[in-house]
N, CA, C and O atoms as a DFTB+ gen file, in Angstrom:
336 C
 N C O
     1  1      31.053      30.854     -31.421
     2  2      30.626      32.495     -31.931
     3  2      29.754      32.565     -31.625
     4  3      28.827      32.030     -32.234
     5  1      29.564      33.348     -30.381
     6  2      28.096      33.759     -30.039
     7  2      27.382      35.051     -30.794
     8  3      28.232      35.566     -31.520
     9  1      26.676      35.445     -30.840
    10  2      25.911      36.541     -31.399
    11  2      26.284      37.489     -31.268
    12  3      25.709      38.337     -31.950
    13  1      27.406      37.983     -30.384
    14  2      27.931      39.509     -30.178
    15  2      28.743      39.524     -31.334
    16  3      28.545      40.256     -32.304
    17  1      29.832      38.551     -31.194
    18  2      30.827      38.023     -32.324
    19  2      30.305      37.993     -33.844
    20  3      30.894      38.445     -34.826
    21  1      29.180      37.413     -33.802
    22  2      28.960      37.455     -35.097
    23  2      28.314      39.230     -35.657
    24  3      28.558      39.889     -36.667
    25  1      27.693      39.421     -34.802
    26  2      27.293      41.081     -35.416
    27  2      28.328      42.052     -35.618
    28  3      28.282      43.015     -36.383
    29  1      29.713      41.545     -34.500
    30  2      30.775      42.320     -35.331
    31  2      30.777      41.707     -36.677
    32  3      30.622      42.394     -37.686
    33  1      30.956      40.392     -36.711
    34  2      31.488      40.458     -38.256
    35  2      30.555      40.577     -38.918
    36  3      30.666      40.295     -40.112
    37  1      29.725      40.878     -38.577
    38  2      28.287      41.315     -39.924
    39  2      28.477      42.828     -39.988
    40  3      28.195      43.349     -41.067
    41  1      28.853      43.510     -39.132
    42  2      28.909      45.485     -38.723
    43  2      30.179      44.848     -39.440
    44  3      29.804      45.336     -40.506
    45  1      30.939      44.421     -39.671
    46  2      32.656      44.868     -40.790
    47  2      32.061      44.448     -41.703
    48  3      32.077      45.399     -42.485
    49  1      31.338      43.378     -42.332
    50  2      31.429      43.250     -43.719
    51  2      30.871      44.708     -44.209
    52  3      31.418      45.538     -44.936
    53  1      29.387      44.741     -43.458
    54  2      28.796      46.023     -43.903
    55  2      29.835      47.267     -43.795
    56  3      29.400      48.187     -44.487
    57  1      30.793      47.534     -43.302
    58  2      31.205      48.492     -43.099
    59  2      31.798      48.836     -44.654
    60  3      31.788      49.971     -45.132
    61  1      32.311      47.642     -45.339
    62  2      32.914      47.697     -46.400
    63  2      31.873      48.399     -47.813
    64  3      32.324      49.050     -48.755
    65  1      30.760      48.115     -47.639
    66  2      29.652      48.499     -48.590
    67  2      29.088      49.894     -48.279
    68  3      28.780      50.620     -49.224
    69  1      28.922      50.345     -46.920
    70  2      28.506      51.486     -46.193
    71  2      28.953      52.992     -47.087
    72  3      28.139      53.898     -47.268
    73  1      30.366      53.038     -47.576
    74  2      30.477      53.855     -48.001
    75  2      29.938      54.551     -49.969
    76  3      29.987      55.694     -50.422
    77  1      29.542      53.398     -50.545
    78  2      28.596      53.532     -51.659
    79  2      27.376      53.944     -51.222
    80  3      26.729      54.930     -51.574
    81  1      27.022      52.791     -50.126
    82  2      25.123      53.522     -49.711
    83  2      25.521      55.121     -49.423
    84  3      25.054      55.947     -50.207
    85  1      26.412      55.609     -48.267
    86  2      26.277      56.493     -48.053
    87  2      26.627      57.887     -49.292
    88  3      26.115      59.003     -49.388
    89  1      27.685      57.223     -50.085
    90  2      27.501      58.692     -51.709
    91  2      25.946      58.311     -51.987
    92  3      25.650      58.911     -53.021
    93  1      24.972      57.677     -51.583
    94  2      24.232      58.123     -53.081
    95  2      22.808      58.528     -51.414
    96  3      21.600      58.465     -51.641
    97  1      23.385      58.908     -49.895
    98  2      22.492      59.431     -49.594
    99  2      21.791      58.539     -48.421
   100  3      20.787      58.946     -47.836
   101  1      22.467      57.171     -48.101
   102  2      21.920      55.954     -47.783
   103  2      22.487      55.448     -46.295
   104  3      23.354      55.949     -45.579
   105  1      21.806      54.467     -46.142
   106  2      22.918      53.292     -45.292
   107  2      22.055      51.846     -44.848
   108  3      21.020      51.490     -45.412
   109  1      22.599      51.236     -43.917
   110  2      21.529      49.984     -43.584
   111  2      21.911      49.645     -42.293
   112  3      23.082      49.906     -42.018
   113  1      21.345      49.219     -41.575
   114  2      21.185      48.917     -39.945
   115  2      20.696      47.752     -39.834
   116  3      19.607      47.381     -40.272
   117  1      21.815      46.856     -38.990
   118  2      21.251      45.283     -38.672
   119  2      19.899      45.311     -37.480
   120  3      20.074      45.825     -36.375
   121  1      19.031      44.907     -37.738
   122  2      17.658      44.810     -37.187
   123  2      17.884      43.297     -35.861
   124  3      17.732      43.462     -34.651
   125  1      18.204      42.141     -36.418
   126  2      18.012      41.313     -36.072
   127  2      18.872      39.961     -36.210
   128  3      17.980      39.180     -36.539
   129  1      20.084      39.183     -36.161
   130  2      20.628      37.868     -36.401
   131  2      19.741      36.999     -35.933
   132  3      19.850      36.827     -34.719
   133  1      18.793      36.309     -36.523
   134  2      17.956      35.157     -35.672
   135  2      19.119      33.765     -35.518
   136  3      20.227      33.637     -36.038
   137  1      18.488      32.984     -34.745
   138  2      19.138      31.761     -34.655
   139  2      19.638      30.971     -35.599
   140  3      20.634      30.252     -35.515
   141  1      18.846      31.139     -36.597
   142  2      18.942      30.694     -37.871
   143  2      19.871      31.314     -38.957
   144  3      19.665      31.255     -40.169
   145  1      20.730      31.806     -38.454
   146  2      21.858      32.705     -39.054
   147  2      20.827      33.739     -40.521
   148  3      21.414      33.734     -41.603
   149  1      19.749      34.347     -40.498
   150  2      19.195      35.023     -40.936
   151  2      19.330      36.380     -40.726
   152  3      18.934      36.647     -39.592
   153  1      19.791      37.544     -41.440
   154  2      20.340      38.968     -41.017
   155  2      18.749      39.662     -41.568
   156  3      18.190      39.355     -42.621
   157  1      18.213      40.707     -40.486
   158  2      17.064      41.265     -40.893
   159  2      18.164      43.093     -40.942
   160  3      18.923      43.634     -40.138
   161  1      17.783      43.359     -41.970
   162  2      18.207      45.015     -41.487
   163  2      17.177      45.682     -42.100
   164  3      16.142      45.260     -42.616
   165  1      17.661      46.891     -41.952
   166  2      16.444      47.939     -42.342
   167  2      17.054      49.368     -43.192
   168  3      17.924      49.997     -42.590
   169  1      16.719      49.767     -44.252
   170  2      17.414      50.547     -44.944
   171  2      16.852      51.585     -44.450
   172  3      15.686      51.695     -44.072
   173  1      18.331      52.958     -44.449
   174  2      18.343      54.374     -44.222
   175  2      18.159      55.299     -44.940
   176  3      18.015      54.927     -46.105
   177  1      18.079      56.585     -44.775
   178  2      18.158      57.541     -45.778
   179  2      17.456      57.098     -47.387
   180  3      16.397      56.484     -47.519
   181  1      18.084      57.441     -48.193
   182  2      17.755      57.180     -49.740
   183  2      17.585      55.820     -49.874
   184  3      16.660      55.721     -50.680
   185  1      17.901      54.830     -49.588
   186  2      18.496      53.691     -50.092
   187  2      17.040      53.198     -49.656
   188  3      16.480      52.328     -50.323
   189  1      16.563      53.637     -48.778
   190  2      14.855      53.376     -48.261
   191  2      13.756      52.665     -49.266
   192  3      13.064      51.653     -49.381
   193  1      14.177      54.253     -50.085
   194  2      12.809      54.441     -51.261
   195  2      13.801      54.112     -52.315
   196  3      13.378      54.530     -53.393
   197  1      15.060      53.473     -52.442
   198  2      15.634      53.178     -53.984
   199  2      14.961      52.343     -54.671
   200  3      14.709      51.338     -54.007
   201  1      14.530      52.314     -55.782
   202  2      14.324      51.469     -56.831
   203  2      15.385      49.956     -57.388
   204  3      15.159      48.877     -57.935
   205  1      16.625      50.714     -56.840
   206  2      17.766      49.601     -57.015
   207  2      18.205      49.034     -55.622
   208  3      19.109      48.215     -55.453
   209  1      17.624      49.453     -54.902
   210  2      17.757      48.605     -53.155
   211  2      17.622      46.976     -53.183
   212  3      18.232      46.298     -52.356
   213  1      16.832      46.418     -54.129
   214  2      16.716      45.063     -54.568
   215  2      18.542      44.292     -54.702
   216  3      19.110      43.437     -54.023
   217  1      18.851      44.865     -55.548
   218  2      20.182      44.387     -56.929
   219  2      21.184      45.053     -55.879
   220  3      22.060      44.293     -55.464
   221  1      21.186      46.391     -55.375
   222  2      21.945      46.602     -53.961
   223  2      22.461      45.560     -52.816
   224  3      23.636      45.357     -52.511
   225  1      21.028      44.802     -52.126
   226  2      20.994      43.788     -51.161
   227  2      21.625      42.629     -52.502
   228  3      22.703      42.229     -52.061
   229  1      21.444      42.148     -53.522
   230  2      21.910      40.973     -53.464
   231  2      23.170      41.038     -53.801
   232  3      24.037      40.367     -53.239
   233  1      23.493      42.217     -55.179
   234  2      25.067      42.235     -55.543
   235  2      25.925      43.062     -54.886
   236  3      27.063      43.261     -55.311
   237  1      25.264      43.849     -53.337
   238  2      26.559      44.259     -52.396
   239  2      26.360      43.823     -51.276
   240  3      27.334      43.361     -50.681
   241  1      24.917      43.824     -50.557
   242  2      25.207      43.853     -49.017
   243  2      25.081      41.950     -48.935
   244  3      25.672      41.273     -48.094
   245  1      24.389      41.529     -49.765
   246  2      24.511      39.891     -49.165
   247  2      25.929      39.185     -49.701
   248  3      26.676      38.635     -48.892
   249  1      26.194      39.235     -50.910
   250  2      27.611      39.287     -51.370
   251  2      28.864      39.407     -50.559
   252  3      29.643      38.454     -50.525
   253  1      29.106      40.489     -49.919
   254  2      29.899      40.869     -49.070
   255  2      29.689      40.410     -47.378
   256  3      30.460      39.922     -46.552
   257  1      28.259      40.826     -47.333
   258  2      28.693      40.028     -45.619
   259  2      28.651      38.481     -45.861
   260  3      29.429      37.837     -45.157
   261  1      27.946      37.845     -46.655
   262  2      28.046      35.851     -46.747
   263  2      29.468      35.422     -47.311
   264  3      29.958      34.316     -47.082
   265  1      29.957      36.210     -47.918
   266  2      31.669      36.305     -48.394
   267  2      32.493      35.751     -47.259
   268  3      33.372      34.897     -47.137
   269  1      31.613      36.888     -46.204
   270  2      33.096      37.232     -44.631
   271  2      32.588      36.698     -43.718
   272  3      33.146      36.435     -42.653
   273  1      31.364      36.446     -44.038
   274  2      30.563      35.714     -42.418
   275  2      29.821      34.492     -43.098
   276  3      28.611      34.661     -43.253
   277  1      30.343      33.305     -43.521
   278  2      29.981      32.162     -44.137
   279  2      28.549      31.426     -43.530
   280  3      27.727      30.784     -44.184
   281  1      28.531      31.702     -42.222
   282  2      27.346      31.525     -41.275
   283  2      26.190      31.666     -41.575
   284  3      25.284      30.975     -41.110
   285  1      26.020      32.714     -42.516
   286  2      24.809      33.758     -42.720
   287  2      24.213      33.073     -43.934
   288  3      24.560      32.741     -45.067
   289  1      23.342      33.031     -43.291
   290  2      21.941      32.015     -44.482
   291  2      21.541      33.085     -45.363
   292  3      21.704      32.886     -46.566
   293  1      21.120      34.022     -45.043
   294  2      19.949      35.296     -45.886
   295  2      20.127      36.159     -45.076
   296  3      20.440      36.152     -43.885
   297  1      19.869      37.056     -45.923
   298  2      19.596      38.861     -45.525
   299  2      18.335      39.213     -46.051
   300  3      18.078      39.103     -47.250
   301  1      17.694      39.549     -45.376
   302  2      16.142      40.279     -45.634
   303  2      16.183      42.212     -45.145
   304  3      16.920      42.834     -44.380
   305  1      15.456      42.480     -45.694
   306  2      15.519      44.175     -45.659
   307  2      14.146      43.636     -44.874
   308  3      13.582      42.559     -45.066
   309  1      13.721      44.824     -43.817
   310  2      12.351      44.587     -43.553
   311  2      11.818      46.071     -43.715
   312  3      11.370      46.596     -42.696
   313  1      11.819      46.637     -44.632
   314  2      11.730      47.829     -45.134
   315  2      11.946      48.199     -46.747
   316  3      12.462      47.362     -47.487
   317  1      11.584      49.312     -47.176
   318  2      12.089      49.567     -48.865
   319  2      10.853      49.389     -49.423
   320  3       9.730      49.151     -48.979
   321  1      11.422      49.593     -50.708
   322  2      10.653      49.227     -52.155
   323  2      10.517      47.735     -52.330
   324  3      11.656      47.270     -52.282
   325  1       9.527      46.673     -52.532
   326  2       9.386      45.844     -52.679
   327  2       8.928      45.417     -54.668
   328  3       7.854      45.579     -55.249
   329  1       9.860      45.026     -55.040
   330  2       9.936      44.714     -56.485
   331  2       9.285      43.274     -57.008
   332  3       9.919      42.233     -57.180
   333  1       8.431      43.395     -57.133
   334  2       7.190      41.919     -57.516
   335  2       7.988      41.306     -58.581
   336  3       7.583      40.293     -59.151
């Protein structure tokens, strides 16, 4: 599978969680998919500063993407709230 096809599958998986993000005034954008199958995303709107973004990443985005695109190994946000 080439990167374009992989990107389409990741975007499709994200489309399943986007309505929940948009309901709270946010969204997520894919920045890059690396050769080691890490997806880097950027939080948009209210998601960028939401204290629940770490939970949304694990329980929503990561679960959805990895279940639909098993080649993906991890998802990392390049911005947003950092929780220690």
